[in-house]
Tab-separated table of C-alpha atoms in Angstrom:
chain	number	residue	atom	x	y	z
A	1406	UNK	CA	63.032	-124.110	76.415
A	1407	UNK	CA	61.892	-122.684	79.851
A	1408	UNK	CA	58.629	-122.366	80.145
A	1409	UNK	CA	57.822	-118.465	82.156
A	1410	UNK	CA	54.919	-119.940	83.691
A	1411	UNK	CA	56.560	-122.724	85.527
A	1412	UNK	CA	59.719	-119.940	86.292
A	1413	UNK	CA	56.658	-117.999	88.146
A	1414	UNK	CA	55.571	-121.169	90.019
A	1415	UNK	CA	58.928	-121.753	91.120
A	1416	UNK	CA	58.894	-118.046	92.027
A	1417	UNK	CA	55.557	-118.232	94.276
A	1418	UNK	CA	57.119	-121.816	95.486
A	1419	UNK	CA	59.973	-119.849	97.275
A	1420	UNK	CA	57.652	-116.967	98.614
A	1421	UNK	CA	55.119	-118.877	100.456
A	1422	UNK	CA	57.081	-122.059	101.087
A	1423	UNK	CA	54.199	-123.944	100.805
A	1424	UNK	CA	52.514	-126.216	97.755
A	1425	UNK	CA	49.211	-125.424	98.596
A	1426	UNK	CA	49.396	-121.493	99.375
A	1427	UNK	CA	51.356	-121.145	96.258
A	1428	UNK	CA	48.799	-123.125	94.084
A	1429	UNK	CA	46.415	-120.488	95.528
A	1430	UNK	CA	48.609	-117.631	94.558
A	1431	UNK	CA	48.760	-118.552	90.970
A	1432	UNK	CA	45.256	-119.624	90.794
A	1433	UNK	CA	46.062	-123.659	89.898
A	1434	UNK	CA	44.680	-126.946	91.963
A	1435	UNK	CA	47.563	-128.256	93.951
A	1436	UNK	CA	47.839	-131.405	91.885
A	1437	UNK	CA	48.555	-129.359	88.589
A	1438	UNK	CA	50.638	-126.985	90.613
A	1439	UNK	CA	53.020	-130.072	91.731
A	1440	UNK	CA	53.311	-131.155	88.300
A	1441	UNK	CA	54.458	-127.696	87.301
A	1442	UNK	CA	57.354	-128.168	89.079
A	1443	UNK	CA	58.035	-131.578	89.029
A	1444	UNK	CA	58.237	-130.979	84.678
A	1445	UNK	CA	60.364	-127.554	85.695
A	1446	UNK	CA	63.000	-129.732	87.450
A	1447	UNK	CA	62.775	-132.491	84.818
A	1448	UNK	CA	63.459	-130.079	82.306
A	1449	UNK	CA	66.300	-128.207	84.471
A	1450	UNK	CA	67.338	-131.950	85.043
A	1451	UNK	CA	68.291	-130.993	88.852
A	1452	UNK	CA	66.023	-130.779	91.877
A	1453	UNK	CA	65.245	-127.213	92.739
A	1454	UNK	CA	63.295	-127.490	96.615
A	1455	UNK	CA	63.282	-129.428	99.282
A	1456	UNK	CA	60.497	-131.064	100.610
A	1457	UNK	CA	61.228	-133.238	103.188
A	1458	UNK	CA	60.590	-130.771	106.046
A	1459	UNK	CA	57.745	-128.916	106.708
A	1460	UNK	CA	58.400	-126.006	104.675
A	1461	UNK	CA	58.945	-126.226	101.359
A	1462	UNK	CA	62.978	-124.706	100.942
A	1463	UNK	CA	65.381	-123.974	97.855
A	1464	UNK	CA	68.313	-126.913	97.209
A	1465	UNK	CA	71.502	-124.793	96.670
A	1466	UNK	CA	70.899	-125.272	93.033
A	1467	UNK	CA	67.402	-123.965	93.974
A	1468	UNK	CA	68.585	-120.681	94.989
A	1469	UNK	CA	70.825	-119.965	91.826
A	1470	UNK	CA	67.817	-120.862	89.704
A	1471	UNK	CA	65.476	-118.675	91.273
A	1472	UNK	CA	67.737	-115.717	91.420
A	1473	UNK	CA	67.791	-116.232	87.614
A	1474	UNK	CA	64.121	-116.457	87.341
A	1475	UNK	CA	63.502	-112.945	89.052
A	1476	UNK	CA	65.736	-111.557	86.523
A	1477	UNK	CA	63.746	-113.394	83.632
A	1478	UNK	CA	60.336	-112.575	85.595
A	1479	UNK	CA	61.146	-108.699	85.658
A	1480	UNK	CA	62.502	-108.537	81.989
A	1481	UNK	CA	59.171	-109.807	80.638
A	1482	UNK	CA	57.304	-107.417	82.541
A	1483	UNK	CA	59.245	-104.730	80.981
A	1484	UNK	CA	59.165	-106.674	77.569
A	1485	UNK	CA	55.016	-106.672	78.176
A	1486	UNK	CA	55.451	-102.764	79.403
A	1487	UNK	CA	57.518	-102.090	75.946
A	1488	UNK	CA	54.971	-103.492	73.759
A	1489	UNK	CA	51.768	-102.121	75.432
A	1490	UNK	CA	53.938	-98.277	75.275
A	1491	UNK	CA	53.585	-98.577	70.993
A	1492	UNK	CA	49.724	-99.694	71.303
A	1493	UNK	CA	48.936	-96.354	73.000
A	1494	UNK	CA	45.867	-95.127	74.802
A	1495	UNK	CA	43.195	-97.616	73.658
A	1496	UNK	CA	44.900	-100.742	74.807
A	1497	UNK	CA	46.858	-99.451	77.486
A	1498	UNK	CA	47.228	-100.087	81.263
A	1499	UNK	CA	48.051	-97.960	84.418
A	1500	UNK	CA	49.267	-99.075	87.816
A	1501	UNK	CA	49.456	-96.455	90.384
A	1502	UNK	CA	50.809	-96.188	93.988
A	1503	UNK	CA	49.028	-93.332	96.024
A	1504	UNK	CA	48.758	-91.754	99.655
A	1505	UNK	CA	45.930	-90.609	101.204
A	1506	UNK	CA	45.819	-87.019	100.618
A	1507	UNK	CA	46.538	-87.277	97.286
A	1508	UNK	CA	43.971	-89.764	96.554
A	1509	UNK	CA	41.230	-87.936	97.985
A	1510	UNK	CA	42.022	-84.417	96.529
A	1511	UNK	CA	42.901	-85.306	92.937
A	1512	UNK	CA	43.560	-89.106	91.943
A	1513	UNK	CA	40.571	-90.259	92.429
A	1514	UNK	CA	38.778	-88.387	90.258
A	1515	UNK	CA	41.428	-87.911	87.911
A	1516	UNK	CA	41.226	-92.184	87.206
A	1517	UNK	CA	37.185	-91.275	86.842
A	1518	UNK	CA	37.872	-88.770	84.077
A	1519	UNK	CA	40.600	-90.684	82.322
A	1520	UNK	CA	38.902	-94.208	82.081
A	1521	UNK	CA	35.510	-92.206	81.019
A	1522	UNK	CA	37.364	-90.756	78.636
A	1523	UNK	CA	39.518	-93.675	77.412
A	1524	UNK	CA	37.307	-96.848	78.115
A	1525	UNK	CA	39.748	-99.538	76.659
A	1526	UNK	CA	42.736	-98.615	79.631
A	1527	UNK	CA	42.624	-101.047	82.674
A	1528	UNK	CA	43.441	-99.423	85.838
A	1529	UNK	CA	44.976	-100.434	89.270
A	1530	UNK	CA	44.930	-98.121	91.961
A	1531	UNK	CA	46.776	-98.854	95.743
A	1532	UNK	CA	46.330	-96.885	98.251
A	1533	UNK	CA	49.238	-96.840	100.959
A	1534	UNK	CA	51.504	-94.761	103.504
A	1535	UNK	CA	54.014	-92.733	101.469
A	1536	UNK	CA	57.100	-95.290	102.181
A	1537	UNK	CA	54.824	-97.915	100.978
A	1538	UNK	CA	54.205	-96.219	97.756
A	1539	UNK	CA	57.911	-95.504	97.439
A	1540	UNK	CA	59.003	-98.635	97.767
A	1541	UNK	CA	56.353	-100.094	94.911
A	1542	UNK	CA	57.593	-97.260	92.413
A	1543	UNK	CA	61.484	-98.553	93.264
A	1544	UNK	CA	60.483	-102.349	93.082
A	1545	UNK	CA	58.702	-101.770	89.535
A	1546	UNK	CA	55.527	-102.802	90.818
A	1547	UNK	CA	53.248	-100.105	89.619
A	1548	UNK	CA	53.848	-97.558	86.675
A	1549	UNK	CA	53.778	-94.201	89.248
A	1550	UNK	CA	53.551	-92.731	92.568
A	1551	UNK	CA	51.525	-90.145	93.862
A	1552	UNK	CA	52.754	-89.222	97.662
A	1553	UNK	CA	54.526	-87.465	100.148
A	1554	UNK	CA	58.361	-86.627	98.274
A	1555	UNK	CA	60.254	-84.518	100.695
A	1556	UNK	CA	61.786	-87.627	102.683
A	1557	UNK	CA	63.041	-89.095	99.287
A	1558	UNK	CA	66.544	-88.919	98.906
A	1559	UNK	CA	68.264	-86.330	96.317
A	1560	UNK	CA	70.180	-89.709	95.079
A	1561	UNK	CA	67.051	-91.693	94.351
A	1562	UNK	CA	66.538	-93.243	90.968
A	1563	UNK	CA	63.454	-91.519	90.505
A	1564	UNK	CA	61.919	-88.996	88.618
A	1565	UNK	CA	59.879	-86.311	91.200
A	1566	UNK	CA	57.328	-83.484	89.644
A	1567	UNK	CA	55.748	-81.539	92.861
A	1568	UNK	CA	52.250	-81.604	92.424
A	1569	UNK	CA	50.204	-80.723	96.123
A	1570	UNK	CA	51.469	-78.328	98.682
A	1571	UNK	CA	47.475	-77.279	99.982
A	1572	UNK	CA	47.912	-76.161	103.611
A	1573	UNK	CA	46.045	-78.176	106.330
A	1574	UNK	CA	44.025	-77.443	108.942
A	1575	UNK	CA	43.675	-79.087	112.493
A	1576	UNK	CA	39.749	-79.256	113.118
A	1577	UNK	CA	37.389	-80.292	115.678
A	1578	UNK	CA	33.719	-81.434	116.331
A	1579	UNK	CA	31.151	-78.685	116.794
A	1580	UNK	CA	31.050	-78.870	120.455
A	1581	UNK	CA	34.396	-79.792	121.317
A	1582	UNK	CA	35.973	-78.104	124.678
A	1583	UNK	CA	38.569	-76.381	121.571
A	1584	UNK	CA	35.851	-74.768	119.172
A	1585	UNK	CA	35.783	-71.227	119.146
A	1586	UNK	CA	38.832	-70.887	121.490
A	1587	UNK	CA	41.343	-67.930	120.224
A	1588	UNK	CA	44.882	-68.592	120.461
A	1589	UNK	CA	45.265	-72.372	120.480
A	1590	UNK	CA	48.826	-73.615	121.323
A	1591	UNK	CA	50.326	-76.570	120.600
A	1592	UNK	CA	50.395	-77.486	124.156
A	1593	UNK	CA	46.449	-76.801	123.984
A	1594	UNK	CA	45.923	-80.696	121.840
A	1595	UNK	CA	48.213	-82.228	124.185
A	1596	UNK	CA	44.850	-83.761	126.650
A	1597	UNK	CA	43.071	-84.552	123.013
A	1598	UNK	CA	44.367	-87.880	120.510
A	1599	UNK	CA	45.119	-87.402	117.040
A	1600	UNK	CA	42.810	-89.384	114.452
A	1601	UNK	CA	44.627	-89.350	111.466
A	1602	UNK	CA	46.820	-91.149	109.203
A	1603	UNK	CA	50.674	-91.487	109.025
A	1604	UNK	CA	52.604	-88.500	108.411
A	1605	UNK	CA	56.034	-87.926	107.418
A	1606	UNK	CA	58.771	-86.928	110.659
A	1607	UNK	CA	59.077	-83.449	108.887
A	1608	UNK	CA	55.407	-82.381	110.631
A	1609	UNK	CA	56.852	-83.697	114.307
A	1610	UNK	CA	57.233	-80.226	115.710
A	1611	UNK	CA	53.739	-79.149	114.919
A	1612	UNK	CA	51.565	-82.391	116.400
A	1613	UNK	CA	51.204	-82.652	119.936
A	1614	UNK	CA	53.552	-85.283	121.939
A	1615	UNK	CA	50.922	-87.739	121.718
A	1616	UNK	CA	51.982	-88.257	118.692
A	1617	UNK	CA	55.777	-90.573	117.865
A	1618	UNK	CA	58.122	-91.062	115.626
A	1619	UNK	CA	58.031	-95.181	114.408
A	1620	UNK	CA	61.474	-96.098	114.442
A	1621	UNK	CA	61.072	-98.768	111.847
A	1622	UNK	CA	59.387	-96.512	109.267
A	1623	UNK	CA	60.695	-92.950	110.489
A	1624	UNK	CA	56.938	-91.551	110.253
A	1625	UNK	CA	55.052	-89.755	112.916
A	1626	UNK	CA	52.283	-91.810	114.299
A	1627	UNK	CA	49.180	-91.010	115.939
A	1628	UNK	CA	47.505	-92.373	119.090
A	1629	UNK	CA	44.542	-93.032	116.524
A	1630	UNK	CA	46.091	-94.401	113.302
A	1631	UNK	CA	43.326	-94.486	110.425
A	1632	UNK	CA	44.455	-95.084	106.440
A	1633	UNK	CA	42.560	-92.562	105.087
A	1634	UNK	CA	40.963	-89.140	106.226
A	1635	UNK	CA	37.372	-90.094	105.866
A	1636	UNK	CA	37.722	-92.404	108.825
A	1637	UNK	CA	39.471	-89.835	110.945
A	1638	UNK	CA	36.786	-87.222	110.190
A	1639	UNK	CA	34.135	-89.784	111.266
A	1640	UNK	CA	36.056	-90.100	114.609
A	1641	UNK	CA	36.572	-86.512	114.983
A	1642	UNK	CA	32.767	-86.277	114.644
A	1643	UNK	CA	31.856	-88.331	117.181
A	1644	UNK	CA	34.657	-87.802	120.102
A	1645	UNK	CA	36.859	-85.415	121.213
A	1646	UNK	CA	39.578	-86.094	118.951
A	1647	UNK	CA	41.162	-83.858	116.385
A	1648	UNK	CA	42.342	-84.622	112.997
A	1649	UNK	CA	44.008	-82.568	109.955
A	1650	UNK	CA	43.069	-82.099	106.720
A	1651	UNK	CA	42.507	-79.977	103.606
A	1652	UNK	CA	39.746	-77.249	103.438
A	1653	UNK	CA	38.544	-79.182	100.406
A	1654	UNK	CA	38.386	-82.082	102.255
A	1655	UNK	CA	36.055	-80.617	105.335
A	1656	UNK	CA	34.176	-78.480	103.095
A	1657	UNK	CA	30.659	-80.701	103.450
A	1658	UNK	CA	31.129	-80.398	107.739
A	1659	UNK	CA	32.084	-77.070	107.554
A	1660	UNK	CA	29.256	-75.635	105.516
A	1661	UNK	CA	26.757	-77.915	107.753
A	1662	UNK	CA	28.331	-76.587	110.882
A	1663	UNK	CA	29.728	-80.082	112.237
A	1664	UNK	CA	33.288	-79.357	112.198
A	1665	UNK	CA	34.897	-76.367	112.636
A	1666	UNK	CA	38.907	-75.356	112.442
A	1667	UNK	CA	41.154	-74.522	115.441
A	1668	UNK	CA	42.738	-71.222	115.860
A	1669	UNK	CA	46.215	-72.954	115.617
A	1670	UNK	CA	47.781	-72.420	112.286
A	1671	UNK	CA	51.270	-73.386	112.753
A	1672	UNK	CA	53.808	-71.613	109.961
A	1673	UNK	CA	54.719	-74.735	106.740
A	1674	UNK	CA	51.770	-76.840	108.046
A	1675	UNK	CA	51.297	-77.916	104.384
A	1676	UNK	CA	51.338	-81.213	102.345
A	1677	UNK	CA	54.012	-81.948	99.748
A	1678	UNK	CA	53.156	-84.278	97.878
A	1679	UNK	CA	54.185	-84.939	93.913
A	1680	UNK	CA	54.148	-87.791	91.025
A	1681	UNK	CA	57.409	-90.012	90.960
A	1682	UNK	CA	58.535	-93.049	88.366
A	1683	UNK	CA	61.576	-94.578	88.105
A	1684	UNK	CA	63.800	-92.063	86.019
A	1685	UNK	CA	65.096	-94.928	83.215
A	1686	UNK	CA	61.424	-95.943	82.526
A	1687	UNK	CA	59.587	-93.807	79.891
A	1688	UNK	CA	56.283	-93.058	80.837
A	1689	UNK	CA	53.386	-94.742	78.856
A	1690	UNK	CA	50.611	-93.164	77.355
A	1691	UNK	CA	48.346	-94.124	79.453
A	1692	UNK	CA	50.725	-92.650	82.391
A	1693	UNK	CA	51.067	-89.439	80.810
A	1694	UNK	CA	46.998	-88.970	80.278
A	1695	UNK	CA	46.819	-89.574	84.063
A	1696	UNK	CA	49.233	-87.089	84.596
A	1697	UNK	CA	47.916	-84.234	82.777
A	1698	UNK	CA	44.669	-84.857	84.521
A	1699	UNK	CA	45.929	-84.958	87.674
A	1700	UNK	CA	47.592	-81.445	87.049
A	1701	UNK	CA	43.927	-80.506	86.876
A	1702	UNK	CA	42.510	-81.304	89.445
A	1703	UNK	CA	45.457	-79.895	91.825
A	1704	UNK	CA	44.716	-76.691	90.045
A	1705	UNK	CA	40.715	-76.739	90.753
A	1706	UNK	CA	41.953	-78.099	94.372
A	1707	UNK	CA	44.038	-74.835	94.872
A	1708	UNK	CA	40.826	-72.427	93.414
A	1709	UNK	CA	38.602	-74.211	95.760
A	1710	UNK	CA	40.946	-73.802	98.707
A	1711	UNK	CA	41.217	-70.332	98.117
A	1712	UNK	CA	37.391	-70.056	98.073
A	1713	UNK	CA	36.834	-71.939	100.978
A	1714	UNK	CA	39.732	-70.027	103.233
A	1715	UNK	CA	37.846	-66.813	102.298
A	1716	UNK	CA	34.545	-67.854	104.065
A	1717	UNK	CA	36.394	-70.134	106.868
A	1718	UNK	CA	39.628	-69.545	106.685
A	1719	UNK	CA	40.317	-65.944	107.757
């Protein structure tokens, strides 16, 4: 009988190409790695890789078997998922993909309230650009998504709930050549760089030209790329750059005085962000906990921007 730990040393094997960076990636000295799958092959009774050059490659039988052995690898994932789904919230775990604004608004203390709440759950939390998080949900590497959904195709596999549609602001330092100007136009941020993080094409027409399309990954990037909004808003304190962001999010700088918002307020300046699993995978209980919390905290979110956009908005 195949043995699924050796199957996922031949699978790290392929990806690095390398005996001793795939012992590291499964956590095994190199020596007990090698035996792995020399007693893999044995038992297979053919020779899987190639190691007479200087990366480690896949014999032609190689490549059949590990094609196989993703297939195996990704059914006992979902064999694991299936039995951890009928032990419920005390024993369960969450993986979660999420962007930036989401994070910051309502994940991350949405994770706080549900592992306070339900101590036995382990949680994994990444935080990427929106394609990033996209592709994880698609590739079955984490349970759900939390990020930007209007770029993702209406015949996508997955299952999309809008969630966060908060408007954003573009904001300054205190004494930047901008504040307290009436009237801002676009053409106005053109001599000033962008700190932010990567947005989705959709926003193109309101950022200055300073700011391009990637061709690889079809987002809009700025002349000062950050990955996540704290960063930018430290920039944007210390320079004359500008960055964009929530009214929740400035809230601390604007009540201190050391960030203000521009007078440009460009019409569907909003984010659009939502939760998004892979339609044919039933959510766990775990998943759905998270979920209803999250719905929470987007609804304080939109009470506190309404608050805040009375005193600094209008």
């Amino acid at each position: 009988m195949l043995n699924l730990k050796r199957i996922k040393h031949a699978l790290a094997l392929s990806k690095h190409g390398n005996f001793h960076l795939a012992a590291q990636a499964v956590n095994l000295s190199q020596p007990a790695f090698s035996r792995s799958i020399a007693a893999l092959e044995k038992d297979l009774g053919v020779q899987l890789f190639n190691r007479s050059s200087g990366k480690v490659t896949p014999t032609a039988l190689g490549e059949i078997f590990l094609d196989h052995a993703r297939t195996i690898e990704e059914n006992a994932r979902e064999l694991k998922r299936a039995i951890a789904l009928t032990q419920g919230l005390e024993t369960g775990t969450l993986s979660i993909a999420v962007g930036t604004y989401a994070a910051e608004i309502s994940v991350n203390r949405a994770i706080a309230r549900l592992v306070e709440k339900h101590k036995q759950i382990r949680c994994s939390m990444q935080q990427e650009s929106w394609p990033v998080v996209t592709q994880l949900v698609s590739s079955r590497a984490v349970d759900i998504g939390v990020a930007e959904i209007s770029m993702i195709p209406g015949n996508s596999p997955l299952a999309i709930e809008p969630l966060g549609q908060h408007e954003v602001f573009f904001c300054c330092r205190r004494d930047h050549p901008l504040h307290n100007l009436d009237q801002i136009a676009r053409s106005d941020l053109e001599p000033y760089p962008i700190a932010s993080v990567r947005l989705p094409a959709r926003v193109a027409d309101i950022f200055p030209a300073n700011c391009t399309i990637d061709p690889d990954s079809g987002c809009l990037t700025p002349p000062i790329e950050v990955d996540n909004i704290n960063a930018a808003l430290t920039i944007t304190l210390n320079s004359n750059a500008i960055s964009a962001a929530t009214l929740t999010q400035i809230a601390p700088y604007l009540e201190n005085g050391t960030i203000s918002i521009l007078d440009y307020r460009p019409a569907g300046f909003s984010l659009n962000y939502g939760f998004f699993y892979l339609s044919d995978r039933l959510p766990s209980p775990a998943t759905l906990a998270f979920m209803s919390l999250v719905r929470e905290e987007e609804k304080f979110a939109r009470h506190r921007n309404r608050q805040l956009y009375k005193k600094y908005g209008s």
